[in-house]
PDB file of C-alpha atoms in Angstrom:
ATOM      1  CA  UNK A  19     122.771  89.113 110.766  1.00 62.00           C
ATOM      2  CA  UNK A  20     121.537  90.328 114.171  1.00 72.00           C
ATOM      3  CA  UNK A  21     117.843  90.693 114.886  1.00 83.00           C
ATOM      4  CA  UNK A  22     116.271  94.070 114.185  1.00 87.00           C
ATOM      5  CA  UNK A  23     115.725  96.398 117.108  1.00 89.00           C
ATOM      6  CA  UNK A  24     112.069  97.184 117.869  1.00 92.00           C
ATOM      7  CA  UNK A  25     112.408 100.599 116.178  1.00 92.00           C
ATOM      8  CA  UNK A  26     114.073  99.119 113.085  1.00 93.00           C
ATOM      9  CA  UNK A  27     111.423  96.424 112.864  1.00 94.00           C
ATOM     10  CA  UNK A  28     108.637  99.034 113.053  1.00 95.00           C
ATOM     11  CA  UNK A  29     110.317 101.112 110.331  1.00 94.00           C
ATOM     12  CA  UNK A  30     110.655  98.116 108.010  1.00 94.00           C
ATOM     13  CA  UNK A  31     107.023  97.156 108.668  1.00 95.00           C
ATOM     14  CA  UNK A  32     105.835 100.683 107.850  1.00 94.00           C
ATOM     15  CA  UNK A  33     107.781 100.690 104.571  1.00 94.00           C
ATOM     16  CA  UNK A  34     106.445  97.265 103.590  1.00 93.00           C
ATOM     17  CA  UNK A  35     102.872  98.377 104.406  1.00 93.00           C
ATOM     18  CA  UNK A  36     103.276 101.563 102.390  1.00 91.00           C
ATOM     19  CA  UNK A  37     104.924 100.088  99.259  1.00 91.00           C
ATOM     20  CA  UNK A  38     103.867  96.433  99.323  1.00 91.00           C
ATOM     21  CA  UNK A  39     105.135  94.378  96.383  1.00 91.00           C
ATOM     22  CA  UNK A  40     106.169  97.580  94.582  1.00 91.00           C
ATOM     23  CA  UNK A  41     109.109  97.747  97.004  1.00 89.00           C
ATOM     24  CA  UNK A  42     110.738  95.080  94.803  1.00 90.00           C
ATOM     25  CA  UNK A  43     109.932  96.737  91.464  1.00 90.00           C
ATOM     26  CA  UNK A  44     108.960 100.405  91.311  1.00 89.00           C
ATOM     27  CA  UNK A  45     110.608 101.410  94.607  1.00 87.00           C
ATOM     28  CA  UNK A  46     113.823  99.388  94.545  1.00 90.00           C
ATOM     29  CA  UNK A  47     115.818 102.512  95.403  1.00 92.00           C
ATOM     30  CA  UNK A  48     114.003 102.651  98.753  1.00 90.00           C
ATOM     31  CA  UNK A  49     114.883  98.998  99.362  1.00 91.00           C
ATOM     32  CA  UNK A  50     118.553  99.505  98.405  1.00 93.00           C
ATOM     33  CA  UNK A  51     118.864 102.544 100.689  1.00 92.00           C
ATOM     34  CA  UNK A  52     117.097 100.722 103.501  1.00 91.00           C
ATOM     35  CA  UNK A  53     119.612  97.883 103.282  1.00 90.00           C
ATOM     36  CA  UNK A  54     122.597 100.195 102.813  1.00 92.00           C
ATOM     37  CA  UNK A  55     121.915 102.560 105.713  1.00 92.00           C
ATOM     38  CA  UNK A  56     119.853 100.314 107.981  1.00 91.00           C
ATOM     39  CA  UNK A  57     116.260 101.061 108.940  1.00 93.00           C
ATOM     40  CA  UNK A  58     116.817 103.580 111.745  1.00 91.00           C
ATOM     41  CA  UNK A  59     119.438 105.608 109.884  1.00 91.00           C
ATOM     42  CA  UNK A  60     117.353 105.491 106.689  1.00 92.00           C
ATOM     43  CA  UNK A  61     114.338 106.918 108.557  1.00 91.00           C
ATOM     44  CA  UNK A  62     116.520 109.632 110.107  1.00 86.00           C
ATOM     45  CA  UNK A  63     117.850 110.586 106.664  1.00 85.00           C
ATOM     46  CA  UNK A  64     114.330 110.764 105.216  1.00 85.00           C
ATOM     47  CA  UNK A  65     113.208 113.031 108.060  1.00 82.00           C
ATOM     48  CA  UNK A  66     116.302 115.210 107.700  1.00 77.00           C
ATOM     49  CA  UNK A  67     115.718 115.651 103.985  1.00 77.00           C
ATOM     50  CA  UNK A  68     112.070 116.481 104.571  1.00 74.00           C
ATOM     51  CA  UNK A  69     113.145 119.418 106.715  1.00 69.00           C
ATOM     52  CA  UNK A  70     114.490 121.282 103.679  1.00 65.00           C
ATOM     53  CA  UNK A  71     112.219 120.182 100.832  1.00 67.00           C
ATOM     54  CA  UNK A  72     108.525 120.019 100.152  1.00 68.00           C
ATOM     55  CA  UNK A  73     107.973 116.262 100.203  1.00 66.00           C
ATOM     56  CA  UNK A  74     105.349 114.521  98.097  1.00 75.00           C
ATOM     57  CA  UNK A  75     102.312 113.451 100.096  1.00 78.00           C
ATOM     58  CA  UNK A  76     103.452 109.808  99.974  1.00 77.00           C
ATOM     59  CA  UNK A  77     106.842 110.608 101.505  1.00 80.00           C
ATOM     60  CA  UNK A  78     105.333 113.052 104.009  1.00 81.00           C
ATOM     61  CA  UNK A  79     102.972 110.315 105.238  1.00 85.00           C
ATOM     62  CA  UNK A  80     105.890 107.903 105.595  1.00 86.00           C
ATOM     63  CA  UNK A  81     107.841 110.591 107.468  1.00 84.00           C
ATOM     64  CA  UNK A  82     104.916 111.050 109.857  1.00 87.00           C
ATOM     65  CA  UNK A  83     104.980 107.300 110.514  1.00 90.00           C
ATOM     66  CA  UNK A  84     108.729 107.468 111.191  1.00 88.00           C
ATOM     67  CA  UNK A  85     108.172 110.321 113.656  1.00 85.00           C
ATOM     68  CA  UNK A  86     105.612 108.245 115.573  1.00 88.00           C
ATOM     69  CA  UNK A  87     107.978 105.264 115.602  1.00 90.00           C
ATOM     70  CA  UNK A  88     110.816 107.374 117.010  1.00 86.00           C
ATOM     71  CA  UNK A  89     108.499 108.739 119.694  1.00 85.00           C
ATOM     72  CA  UNK A  90     107.543 105.171 120.709  1.00 88.00           C
ATOM     73  CA  UNK A  91     111.199 104.069 120.719  1.00 87.00           C
ATOM     74  CA  UNK A  92     113.236 106.698 122.578  1.00 80.00           C
ATOM     75  CA  UNK A  93     116.273 104.382 122.623  1.00 79.00           C
ATOM     76  CA  UNK A  94     117.043 105.572 119.076  1.00 80.00           C
ATOM     77  CA  UNK A  95     117.950 108.955 120.548  1.00 75.00           C
ATOM     78  CA  UNK A  96     116.105 110.802 117.799  1.00 74.00           C
ATOM     79  CA  UNK A  97     113.401 112.302 120.016  1.00 70.00           C
ATOM     80  CA  UNK A  98     115.991 113.365 122.608  1.00 71.00           C
ATOM     81  CA  UNK A  99     118.087 115.033 119.914  1.00 72.00           C
ATOM     82  CA  UNK A 100     115.072 117.022 118.714  1.00 69.00           C
ATOM     83  CA  UNK A 101     114.381 118.222 122.253  1.00 73.00           C
ATOM     84  CA  UNK A 102     118.006 119.309 122.643  1.00 73.00           C
ATOM     85  CA  UNK A 103     117.913 121.232 119.359  1.00 69.00           C
ATOM     86  CA  UNK A 104     114.681 122.978 120.353  1.00 72.00           C
ATOM     87  CA  UNK A 105     116.216 123.915 123.716  1.00 77.00           C
ATOM     88  CA  UNK A 106     119.073 125.603 121.831  1.00 75.00           C
ATOM     89  CA  UNK A 107     116.591 127.473 119.626  1.00 74.00           C
ATOM     90  CA  UNK A 108     117.477 125.482 116.498  1.00 67.00           C
ATOM     91  CA  UNK A 109     115.228 123.702 113.986  1.00 62.00           C
ATOM     92  CA  UNK A 110     114.512 120.262 115.391  1.00 63.00           C
ATOM     93  CA  UNK A 111     114.056 118.227 112.216  1.00 60.00           C
ATOM     94  CA  UNK A 112     110.312 118.018 112.746  1.00 55.00           C
ATOM     95  CA  UNK A 113     109.201 121.168 110.958  1.00 52.00           C
ATOM     96  CA  UNK A 114     109.605 123.323 114.053  1.00 48.00           C
ATOM     97  CA  UNK A 115     111.514 126.565 113.976  1.00 45.00           C
ATOM     98  CA  UNK A 116     113.036 128.599 116.782  1.00 46.00           C
ATOM     99  CA  UNK A 117     110.383 130.220 118.966  1.00 49.00           C
ATOM    100  CA  UNK A 118     107.629 128.014 117.564  1.00 43.00           C
ATOM    101  CA  UNK A 119     105.848 125.322 119.543  1.00 46.00           C
ATOM    102  CA  UNK A 120     106.964 121.712 118.922  1.00 42.00           C
TER     103      UNK A 120
END
């Protein structure tokens, strides 16, 4: 298995910090999805889902961590994609709407 990219490593670390040992008991679905999709894609899916639903505070906090990680790691392309969507006047997956600031 190849080494994790810096962004993927930061995402895994944030999930482990948030769930701790419960990741292997109460939150096994998170662990399964993390392994299935990979850390970066999993974080992108979480943020995409948060765009259309009112997330619980726990998930919203994790999403905020993912946003900061993507901002620190532009190689994922996520931040650039949001800028492109905003430039076209479309929702950018970060809670923004057309004609609203960032």
